[in-house]
Amino acid sequence: EQEQISVTKQPLQGSSVKFTCKVFDGSDSTYIHWYQAPAGEAPHRLLYLTLPGSDLKQEAGFSSDKFSAYGTQSISNLAVHKLEKTDSTTYYCATWDHTVLQKHSHSVQKPTLYSPQQPF
C-alpha cells in the first residue's frame, strides 16, 4: 500500500500547475494513470502513460493543450495548462503491478487407466 499525500496549489488563473506522483518503490508497473474528480462525481481518467518516458494516451474529450504528462521510472508529472475556475478539483494518480501470464516449461501427461482382465 502506498502512502497517500494531499497537495493544495493556488496558482493564478491562466497559468499552469504541475502535480508530481511518486510510484511505489519496488513496483514493476509500466503505466501510470491520472484522474480528475470533480466534487460529487466519480473520477474521470484524463490520460495514462508508459514509464519511463512520455508515450501518452489521452482519453477522448481531453485536450493536449490542457493536460500534459511525462515521467521517469519512479515519478510522473501531470501539468494542467491555461487554468480556469473549473479546473479547481481533485486530481489522482494511480498505478498497479501488471498481471503476468506464466508459461510452465514442463509437459503434463494424462494418466493411463489400467484395468486388469477379469476371469470369466
PDB file of N, CA and C in Angstrom, residues 21-111:
ATOM      1  N   CYS A  21       3.719  12.673  -8.915  1.00  0.00           N
ATOM      2  CA  CYS A  21       3.309  11.419  -8.280  1.00  0.00           C
ATOM      3  C   CYS A  21       4.508  10.478  -8.270  1.00  0.00           C
ATOM      4  N   LYS A  22       4.854   9.981  -7.087  1.00  0.00           N
ATOM      5  CA  LYS A  22       5.958   9.034  -6.969  1.00  0.00           C
ATOM      6  C   LYS A  22       5.393   7.627  -6.993  1.00  0.00           C
ATOM      7  N   VAL A  23       5.931   6.802  -7.866  1.00  0.00           N
ATOM      8  CA  VAL A  23       5.498   5.412  -7.978  1.00  0.00           C
ATOM      9  C   VAL A  23       6.092   4.636  -6.815  1.00  0.00           C
ATOM     10  N   PHE A  24       5.302   3.748  -6.240  1.00  0.00           N
ATOM     11  CA  PHE A  24       5.717   2.923  -5.104  1.00  0.00           C
ATOM     12  C   PHE A  24       7.026   2.218  -5.398  1.00  0.00           C
ATOM     13  N   ASP A  25       7.982   2.321  -4.481  1.00  0.00           N
ATOM     14  CA  ASP A  25       9.275   1.648  -4.646  1.00  0.00           C
ATOM     15  C   ASP A  25       9.082   0.151  -4.798  1.00  0.00           C
ATOM     16  N   GLY A  26       9.782  -0.426  -5.750  1.00  0.00           N
ATOM     17  CA  GLY A  26       9.703  -1.864  -5.968  1.00  0.00           C
ATOM     18  C   GLY A  26       8.620  -2.264  -6.942  1.00  0.00           C
ATOM     19  N   SER A  27       7.812  -1.315  -7.385  1.00  0.00           N
ATOM     20  CA  SER A  27       6.757  -1.630  -8.340  1.00  0.00           C
ATOM     21  C   SER A  27       7.363  -1.869  -9.705  1.00  0.00           C
ATOM     22  N   ASP A  28       6.840  -2.854 -10.413  1.00  0.00           N
ATOM     23  CA  ASP A  28       7.316  -3.075 -11.779  1.00  0.00           C
ATOM     24  C   ASP A  28       6.244  -2.662 -12.785  1.00  0.00           C
ATOM     25  N   SER A  29       5.310  -1.843 -12.331  1.00  0.00           N
ATOM     26  CA  SER A  29       4.268  -1.342 -13.218  1.00  0.00           C
ATOM     27  C   SER A  29       4.884  -0.444 -14.276  1.00  0.00           C
ATOM     28  N   THR A  30       4.330  -0.474 -15.452  1.00  0.00           N
ATOM     29  CA  THR A  30       4.844   0.372 -16.520  1.00  0.00           C
ATOM     30  C   THR A  30       3.860   1.467 -16.902  1.00  0.00           C
ATOM     31  N   TYR A  31       2.710   1.519 -16.281  1.00  0.00           N
ATOM     32  CA  TYR A  31       1.706   2.531 -16.617  1.00  0.00           C
ATOM     33  C   TYR A  31       1.333   3.340 -15.385  1.00  0.00           C
ATOM     34  N   ILE A  32       1.131   4.623 -15.596  1.00  0.00           N
ATOM     35  CA  ILE A  32       0.582   5.464 -14.543  1.00  0.00           C
ATOM     36  C   ILE A  32      -0.617   6.203 -15.132  1.00  0.00           C
ATOM     37  N   HIS A  33      -1.673   6.289 -14.353  1.00  0.00           N
ATOM     38  CA  HIS A  33      -2.943   6.866 -14.794  1.00  0.00           C
ATOM     39  C   HIS A  33      -3.223   8.124 -13.981  1.00  0.00           C
ATOM     40  N   TRP A  34      -3.721   9.155 -14.642  1.00  0.00           N
ATOM     41  CA  TRP A  34      -4.104  10.402 -13.980  1.00  0.00           C
ATOM     42  C   TRP A  34      -5.611  10.602 -14.129  1.00  0.00           C
ATOM     43  N   TYR A  35      -6.244  10.933 -13.001  1.00  0.00           N
ATOM     44  CA  TYR A  35      -7.698  11.112 -12.949  1.00  0.00           C
ATOM     45  C   TYR A  35      -8.033  12.508 -12.435  1.00  0.00           C
ATOM     46  N   GLN A  36      -9.187  12.991 -12.859  1.00  0.00           N
ATOM     47  CA  GLN A  36      -9.755  14.235 -12.365  1.00  0.00           C
ATOM     48  C   GLN A  36     -11.077  13.867 -11.702  1.00  0.00           C
ATOM     49  N   ALA A  37     -11.313  14.379 -10.489  1.00  0.00           N
ATOM     50  CA  ALA A  37     -12.532  14.028  -9.754  1.00  0.00           C
ATOM     51  C   ALA A  37     -13.260  15.295  -9.307  1.00  0.00           C
ATOM     52  N   PRO A  38     -14.143  15.818 -10.159  1.00  0.00           N
ATOM     53  CA  PRO A  38     -14.937  16.983  -9.743  1.00  0.00           C
ATOM     54  C   PRO A  38     -15.800  16.638  -8.524  1.00  0.00           C
ATOM     55  N   ALA A  39     -16.058  17.619  -7.684  1.00  0.00           N
ATOM     56  CA  ALA A  39     -16.829  17.398  -6.455  1.00  0.00           C
ATOM     57  C   ALA A  39     -18.160  16.725  -6.759  1.00  0.00           C
ATOM     58  N   GLY A  40     -18.448  15.648  -6.029  1.00  0.00           N
ATOM     59  CA  GLY A  40     -19.712  14.939  -6.173  1.00  0.00           C
ATOM     60  C   GLY A  40     -19.801  14.019  -7.370  1.00  0.00           C
ATOM     61  N   GLU A  41     -18.714  13.861  -8.123  1.00  0.00           N
ATOM     62  CA  GLU A  41     -18.714  12.992  -9.303  1.00  0.00           C
ATOM     63  C   GLU A  41     -17.666  11.895  -9.156  1.00  0.00           C
ATOM     64  N   ALA A  42     -17.859  10.844  -9.922  1.00  0.00           N
ATOM     65  CA  ALA A  42     -16.852   9.781  -9.967  1.00  0.00           C
ATOM     66  C   ALA A  42     -15.622  10.306 -10.709  1.00  0.00           C
ATOM     67  N   PRO A  43     -14.441   9.797 -10.376  1.00  0.00           N
ATOM     68  CA  PRO A  43     -13.238  10.229 -11.097  1.00  0.00           C
ATOM     69  C   PRO A  43     -13.312   9.875 -12.580  1.00  0.00           C
ATOM     70  N   HIS A  44     -12.752  10.740 -13.415  1.00  0.00           N
ATOM     71  CA  HIS A  44     -12.653  10.522 -14.858  1.00  0.00           C
ATOM     72  C   HIS A  44     -11.172  10.399 -15.201  1.00  0.00           C
ATOM     73  N   ARG A  45     -10.817   9.364 -15.949  1.00  0.00           N
ATOM     74  CA  ARG A  45      -9.418   9.243 -16.341  1.00  0.00           C
ATOM     75  C   ARG A  45      -9.112  10.277 -17.420  1.00  0.00           C
ATOM     76  N   LEU A  46      -8.070  11.053 -17.198  1.00  0.00           N
ATOM     77  CA  LEU A  46      -7.614  12.047 -18.163  1.00  0.00           C
ATOM     78  C   LEU A  46      -6.700  11.414 -19.201  1.00  0.00           C
ATOM     79  N   LEU A  47      -5.745  10.631 -18.690  1.00  0.00           N
ATOM     80  CA  LEU A  47      -4.715  10.085 -19.556  1.00  0.00           C
ATOM     81  C   LEU A  47      -3.943   9.012 -18.808  1.00  0.00           C
ATOM     82  N   TYR A  48      -3.151   8.269 -19.544  1.00  0.00           N
ATOM     83  CA  TYR A  48      -2.180   7.368 -18.927  1.00  0.00           C
ATOM     84  C   TYR A  48      -0.934   7.368 -19.779  1.00  0.00           C
ATOM     85  N   LEU A  49       0.178   7.014 -19.152  1.00  0.00           N
ATOM     86  CA  LEU A  49       1.425   6.994 -19.885  1.00  0.00           C
ATOM     87  C   LEU A  49       2.293   5.838 -19.441  1.00  0.00           C
ATOM     88  N   THR A  50       3.203   5.486 -20.324  1.00  0.00           N
ATOM     89  CA  THR A  50       4.163   4.429 -20.060  1.00  0.00           C
ATOM     90  C   THR A  50       5.363   5.036 -19.349  1.00  0.00           C
ATOM     91  N   LEU A  51       5.823   4.377 -18.301  1.00  0.00           N
ATOM     92  CA  LEU A  51       7.035   4.822 -17.612  1.00  0.00           C
ATOM     93  C   LEU A  51       8.183   3.879 -17.941  1.00  0.00           C
ATOM     94  N   PRO A  52       9.414   4.318 -18.109  1.00  0.00           N
ATOM     95  CA  PRO A  52       9.756   5.729 -18.172  1.00  0.00           C
ATOM     96  C   PRO A  52       9.425   6.282 -19.546  1.00  0.00           C
ATOM     97  N   GLY A  53       9.269   7.577 -19.640  1.00  0.00           N
ATOM     98  CA  GLY A  53       9.047   8.189 -20.938  1.00  0.00           C
ATOM     99  C   GLY A  53       7.792   9.009 -21.014  1.00  0.00           C
ATOM    100  N   SER A  54       7.328   9.166 -22.226  1.00  0.00           N
ATOM    101  CA  SER A  54       6.184  10.040 -22.446  1.00  0.00           C
ATOM    102  C   SER A  54       5.250   9.481 -23.511  1.00  0.00           C
ATOM    103  N   ASP A  55       5.133   8.150 -23.581  1.00  0.00           N
ATOM    104  CA  ASP A  55       4.177   7.538 -24.507  1.00  0.00           C
ATOM    105  C   ASP A  55       2.793   7.751 -23.908  1.00  0.00           C
ATOM    106  N   LEU A  56       2.157   8.834 -24.292  1.00  0.00           N
ATOM    107  CA  LEU A  56       0.954   9.341 -23.650  1.00  0.00           C
ATOM    108  C   LEU A  56      -0.296   8.954 -24.420  1.00  0.00           C
ATOM    109  N   LYS A  57      -1.312   8.480 -23.700  1.00  0.00           N
ATOM    110  CA  LYS A  57      -2.617   8.164 -24.285  1.00  0.00           C
ATOM    111  C   LYS A  57      -3.661   8.993 -23.550  1.00  0.00           C
ATOM    112  N   GLN A  58      -4.299   9.920 -24.268  1.00  0.00           N
ATOM    113  CA  GLN A  58      -5.320  10.755 -23.644  1.00  0.00           C
ATOM    114  C   GLN A  58      -6.703  10.202 -23.926  1.00  0.00           C
ATOM    115  N   GLU A  59      -7.580  10.358 -22.960  1.00  0.00           N
ATOM    116  CA  GLU A  59      -8.963   9.947 -23.135  1.00  0.00           C
ATOM    117  C   GLU A  59      -9.668  10.940 -24.061  1.00  0.00           C
ATOM    118  N   ALA A  60     -10.689  10.455 -24.747  1.00  0.00           N
ATOM    119  CA  ALA A  60     -11.467  11.312 -25.653  1.00  0.00           C
ATOM    120  C   ALA A  60     -12.057  12.482 -24.866  1.00  0.00           C
ATOM    121  N   GLY A  61     -12.023  13.638 -25.461  1.00  0.00           N
ATOM    122  CA  GLY A  61     -12.604  14.809 -24.829  1.00  0.00           C
ATOM    123  C   GLY A  61     -11.632  15.629 -24.005  1.00  0.00           C
ATOM    124  N   PHE A  62     -10.413  15.137 -23.820  1.00  0.00           N
ATOM    125  CA  PHE A  62      -9.418  15.881 -23.060  1.00  0.00           C
ATOM    126  C   PHE A  62      -8.333  16.362 -24.006  1.00  0.00           C
ATOM    127  N   SER A  63      -8.069  17.641 -23.978  1.00  0.00           N
ATOM    128  CA  SER A  63      -7.162  18.282 -24.931  1.00  0.00           C
ATOM    129  C   SER A  63      -5.710  18.232 -24.467  1.00  0.00           C
ATOM    130  N   SER A  64      -4.804  18.005 -25.416  1.00  0.00           N
ATOM    131  CA  SER A  64      -3.378  18.027 -25.093  1.00  0.00           C
ATOM    132  C   SER A  64      -2.910  19.461 -24.826  1.00  0.00           C
ATOM    133  N   ASP A  65      -3.707  20.455 -25.243  1.00  0.00           N
ATOM    134  CA  ASP A  65      -3.389  21.841 -24.897  1.00  0.00           C
ATOM    135  C   ASP A  65      -3.672  22.107 -23.418  1.00  0.00           C
ATOM    136  N   LYS A  66      -4.539  21.298 -22.844  1.00  0.00           N
ATOM    137  CA  LYS A  66      -4.955  21.488 -21.455  1.00  0.00           C
ATOM    138  C   LYS A  66      -4.141  20.629 -20.488  1.00  0.00           C
ATOM    139  N   PHE A  67      -3.894  19.360 -20.858  1.00  0.00           N
ATOM    140  CA  PHE A  67      -3.207  18.418 -19.973  1.00  0.00           C
ATOM    141  C   PHE A  67      -1.993  17.822 -20.673  1.00  0.00           C
ATOM    142  N   SER A  68      -0.903  17.712 -19.945  1.00  0.00           N
ATOM    143  CA  SER A  68       0.268  17.009 -20.460  1.00  0.00           C
ATOM    144  C   SER A  68       0.893  16.232 -19.310  1.00  0.00           C
ATOM    145  N   ALA A  69       1.655  15.204 -19.652  1.00  0.00           N
ATOM    146  CA  ALA A  69       2.278  14.380 -18.618  1.00  0.00           C
ATOM    147  C   ALA A  69       3.556  13.766 -19.163  1.00  0.00           C
ATOM    148  N   TYR A  70       4.463  13.465 -18.260  1.00  0.00           N
ATOM    149  CA  TYR A  70       5.689  12.760 -18.596  1.00  0.00           C
ATOM    150  C   TYR A  70       6.180  12.079 -17.331  1.00  0.00           C
ATOM    151  N   GLY A  71       7.161  11.206 -17.458  1.00  0.00           N
ATOM    152  CA  GLY A  71       7.627  10.524 -16.274  1.00  0.00           C
ATOM    153  C   GLY A  71       8.964   9.841 -16.447  1.00  0.00           C
ATOM    154  N   THR A  72       9.528   9.469 -15.308  1.00  0.00           N
ATOM    155  CA  THR A  72      10.736   8.657 -15.254  1.00  0.00           C
ATOM    156  C   THR A  72      10.309   7.285 -14.758  1.00  0.00           C
ATOM    157  N   GLN A  73      11.264   6.452 -14.377  1.00  0.00           N
ATOM    158  CA  GLN A  73      10.930   5.114 -13.886  1.00  0.00           C
ATOM    159  C   GLN A  73      10.119   5.170 -12.595  1.00  0.00           C
ATOM    160  N   SER A  74      10.296   6.228 -11.799  1.00  0.00           N
ATOM    161  CA  SER A  74       9.634   6.251 -10.496  1.00  0.00           C
ATOM    162  C   SER A  74       8.787   7.496 -10.221  1.00  0.00           C
ATOM    163  N   ILE A  75       8.740   8.434 -11.155  1.00  0.00           N
ATOM    164  CA  ILE A  75       7.980   9.667 -10.929  1.00  0.00           C
ATOM    165  C   ILE A  75       7.207  10.037 -12.189  1.00  0.00           C
ATOM    166  N   SER A  76       5.986  10.524 -12.000  1.00  0.00           N
ATOM    167  CA  SER A  76       5.200  11.050 -13.118  1.00  0.00           C
ATOM    168  C   SER A  76       4.723  12.451 -12.763  1.00  0.00           C
ATOM    169  N   ASN A  77       4.673  13.307 -13.757  1.00  0.00           N
ATOM    170  CA  ASN A  77       4.189  14.673 -13.575  1.00  0.00           C
ATOM    171  C   ASN A  77       2.997  14.917 -14.483  1.00  0.00           C
ATOM    172  N   LEU A  78       1.967  15.524 -13.925  1.00  0.00           N
ATOM    173  CA  LEU A  78       0.809  15.975 -14.691  1.00  0.00           C
ATOM    174  C   LEU A  78       0.821  17.497 -14.672  1.00  0.00           C
ATOM    175  N   ALA A  79       0.707  18.106 -15.845  1.00  0.00           N
ATOM    176  CA  ALA A  79       0.608  19.563 -15.932  1.00  0.00           C
ATOM    177  C   ALA A  79      -0.779  19.931 -16.447  1.00  0.00           C
ATOM    178  N   VAL A  80      -1.394  20.907 -15.796  1.00  0.00           N
ATOM    179  CA  VAL A  80      -2.684  21.447 -16.225  1.00  0.00           C
ATOM    180  C   VAL A  80      -2.413  22.882 -16.660  1.00  0.00           C
ATOM    181  N   HIS A  81      -2.744  23.189 -17.907  1.00  0.00           N
ATOM    182  CA  HIS A  81      -2.411  24.481 -18.503  1.00  0.00           C
ATOM    183  C   HIS A  81      -3.653  25.363 -18.640  1.00  0.00           C
ATOM    184  N   LYS A  82      -3.411  26.658 -18.815  1.00  0.00           N
ATOM    185  CA  LYS A  82      -4.487  27.637 -19.048  1.00  0.00           C
ATOM    186  C   LYS A  82      -5.595  27.483 -18.003  1.00  0.00           C
ATOM    187  N   LEU A  83      -5.194  27.563 -16.751  1.00  0.00           N
ATOM    188  CA  LEU A  83      -6.113  27.287 -15.644  1.00  0.00           C
ATOM    189  C   LEU A  83      -7.337  28.194 -15.639  1.00  0.00           C
ATOM    190  N   GLU A  84      -8.468  27.545 -15.349  1.00  0.00           N
ATOM    191  CA  GLU A  84      -9.752  28.227 -15.200  1.00  0.00           C
ATOM    192  C   GLU A  84     -10.354  27.782 -13.872  1.00  0.00           C
ATOM    193  N   LYS A  85     -11.407  28.440 -13.440  1.00  0.00           N
ATOM    194  CA  LYS A  85     -12.061  28.056 -12.183  1.00  0.00           C
ATOM    195  C   LYS A  85     -12.522  26.603 -12.208  1.00  0.00           C
ATOM    196  N   THR A  86     -12.963  26.126 -13.368  1.00  0.00           N
ATOM    197  CA  THR A  86     -13.468  24.750 -13.468  1.00  0.00           C
ATOM    198  C   THR A  86     -12.366  23.705 -13.279  1.00  0.00           C
ATOM    199  N   ASP A  87     -11.111  24.117 -13.314  1.00  0.00           N
ATOM    200  CA  ASP A  87     -10.000  23.185 -13.082  1.00  0.00           C
ATOM    201  C   ASP A  87      -9.747  22.973 -11.596  1.00  0.00           C
ATOM    202  N   SER A  88     -10.432  23.734 -10.760  1.00  0.00           N
ATOM    203  CA  SER A  88     -10.277  23.607  -9.316  1.00  0.00           C
ATOM    204  C   SER A  88     -11.018  22.359  -8.854  1.00  0.00           C
ATOM    205  N   THR A  89     -10.284  21.275  -8.730  1.00  0.00           N
ATOM    206  CA  THR A  89     -10.859  19.970  -8.403  1.00  0.00           C
ATOM    207  C   THR A  89      -9.762  19.079  -7.845  1.00  0.00           C
ATOM    208  N   THR A  90     -10.077  17.836  -7.611  1.00  0.00           N
ATOM    209  CA  THR A  90      -9.106  16.874  -7.097  1.00  0.00           C
ATOM    210  C   THR A  90      -8.538  16.058  -8.244  1.00  0.00           C
ATOM    211  N   TYR A  91      -7.227  15.855  -8.229  1.00  0.00           N
ATOM    212  CA  TYR A  91      -6.535  15.046  -9.228  1.00  0.00           C
ATOM    213  C   TYR A  91      -5.874  13.874  -8.517  1.00  0.00           C
ATOM    214  N   TYR A  92      -5.971  12.700  -9.127  1.00  0.00           N
ATOM    215  CA  TYR A  92      -5.389  11.483  -8.557  1.00  0.00           C
ATOM    216  C   TYR A  92      -4.436  10.851  -9.560  1.00  0.00           C
ATOM    217  N   CYS A  93      -3.414  10.215  -9.035  1.00  0.00           N
ATOM    218  CA  CYS A  93      -2.594   9.345  -9.877  1.00  0.00           C
ATOM    219  C   CYS A  93      -2.777   7.923  -9.366  1.00  0.00           C
ATOM    220  N   ALA A  94      -2.642   6.968 -10.262  1.00  0.00           N
ATOM    221  CA  ALA A  94      -2.809   5.566  -9.875  1.00  0.00           C
ATOM    222  C   ALA A  94      -1.893   4.698 -10.718  1.00  0.00           C
ATOM    223  N   THR A  95      -1.427   3.629 -10.113  1.00  0.00           N
ATOM    224  CA  THR A  95      -0.631   2.643 -10.829  1.00  0.00           C
ATOM    225  C   THR A  95      -0.851   1.302 -10.160  1.00  0.00           C
ATOM    226  N   TRP A  96      -0.538   0.242 -10.848  1.00  0.00           N
ATOM    227  CA  TRP A  96      -0.623  -1.091 -10.265  1.00  0.00           C
ATOM    228  C   TRP A  96       0.339  -1.999 -10.993  1.00  0.00           C
ATOM    229  N   ASP A  97       0.710  -3.078 -10.316  1.00  0.00           N
ATOM    230  CA  ASP A  97       1.582  -4.064 -10.940  1.00  0.00           C
ATOM    231  C   ASP A  97       0.779  -4.807 -11.982  1.00  0.00           C
ATOM    232  N   HIS A  98       1.369  -4.970 -13.147  1.00  0.00           N
ATOM    233  CA  HIS A  98       0.654  -5.646 -14.223  1.00  0.00           C
ATOM    234  C   HIS A  98       0.611  -7.153 -13.981  1.00  0.00           C
ATOM    235  N   THR A  99      -0.416  -7.778 -14.507  1.00  0.00           N
ATOM    236  CA  THR A  99      -0.598  -9.217 -14.371  1.00  0.00           C
ATOM    237  C   THR A  99       0.229  -9.921 -15.429  1.00  0.00           C
ATOM    238  N   VAL A 100       0.884 -10.983 -15.030  1.00  0.00           N
ATOM    239  CA  VAL A 100       1.745 -11.714 -15.953  1.00  0.00           C
ATOM    240  C   VAL A 100       1.202 -13.122 -16.137  1.00  0.00           C
ATOM    241  N   LEU A 101       1.047 -13.517 -17.374  1.00  0.00           N
ATOM    242  CA  LEU A 101       0.674 -14.886 -17.689  1.00  0.00           C
ATOM    243  C   LEU A 101       1.952 -15.697 -17.709  1.00  0.00           C
ATOM    244  N   GLN A 102       2.016 -16.725 -16.896  1.00  0.00           N
ATOM    245  CA  GLN A 102       3.226 -17.534 -16.835  1.00  0.00           C
ATOM    246  C   GLN A 102       3.026 -18.832 -17.590  1.00  0.00           C
ATOM    247  N   LYS A 103       4.029 -19.204 -18.349  1.00  0.00           N
ATOM    248  CA  LYS A 103       4.007 -20.461 -19.084  1.00  0.00           C
ATOM    249  C   LYS A 103       4.985 -21.402 -18.400  1.00  0.00           C
ATOM    250  N   HIS A 104       4.513 -22.578 -18.058  1.00  0.00           N
ATOM    251  CA  HIS A 104       5.381 -23.564 -17.422  1.00  0.00           C
ATOM    252  C   HIS A 104       6.006 -24.435 -18.501  1.00  0.00           C
ATOM    253  N   SER A 105       7.278 -24.751 -18.328  1.00  0.00           N
ATOM    254  CA  SER A 105       8.005 -25.457 -19.386  1.00  0.00           C
ATOM    255  C   SER A 105       7.897 -26.979 -19.297  1.00  0.00           C
ATOM    256  N   HIS A 106       7.262 -27.510 -18.275  1.00  0.00           N
ATOM    257  CA  HIS A 106       7.139 -28.970 -18.204  1.00  0.00           C
ATOM    258  C   HIS A 106       5.812 -29.413 -18.825  1.00  0.00           C
ATOM    259  N   SER A 107       5.820 -30.592 -19.381  1.00  0.00           N
ATOM    260  CA  SER A 107       4.596 -31.099 -20.004  1.00  0.00           C
ATOM    261  C   SER A 107       3.781 -31.881 -18.985  1.00  0.00           C
ATOM    262  N   VAL A 108       2.517 -31.973 -19.259  1.00  0.00           N
ATOM    263  CA  VAL A 108       1.611 -32.713 -18.385  1.00  0.00           C
ATOM    264  C   VAL A 108       1.095 -33.905 -19.170  1.00  0.00           C
ATOM    265  N   GLN A 109       1.178 -35.077 -18.547  1.00  0.00           N
ATOM    266  CA  GLN A 109       0.711 -36.294 -19.216  1.00  0.00           C
ATOM    267  C   GLN A 109      -0.547 -36.781 -18.525  1.00  0.00           C
ATOM    268  N   LYS A 110      -1.531 -37.148 -19.328  1.00  0.00           N
ATOM    269  CA  LYS A 110      -2.758 -37.690 -18.760  1.00  0.00           C
ATOM    270  C   LYS A 110      -2.462 -39.076 -18.203  1.00  0.00           C
ATOM    271  N   PRO A 111      -3.095 -39.451 -17.105  1.00  0.00           N
ATOM    272  CA  PRO A 111      -2.862 -40.796 -16.565  1.00  0.00           C
ATOM    273  C   PRO A 111      -3.452 -41.861 -17.489  1.00  0.00           C
TER     274      PRO A 111
END
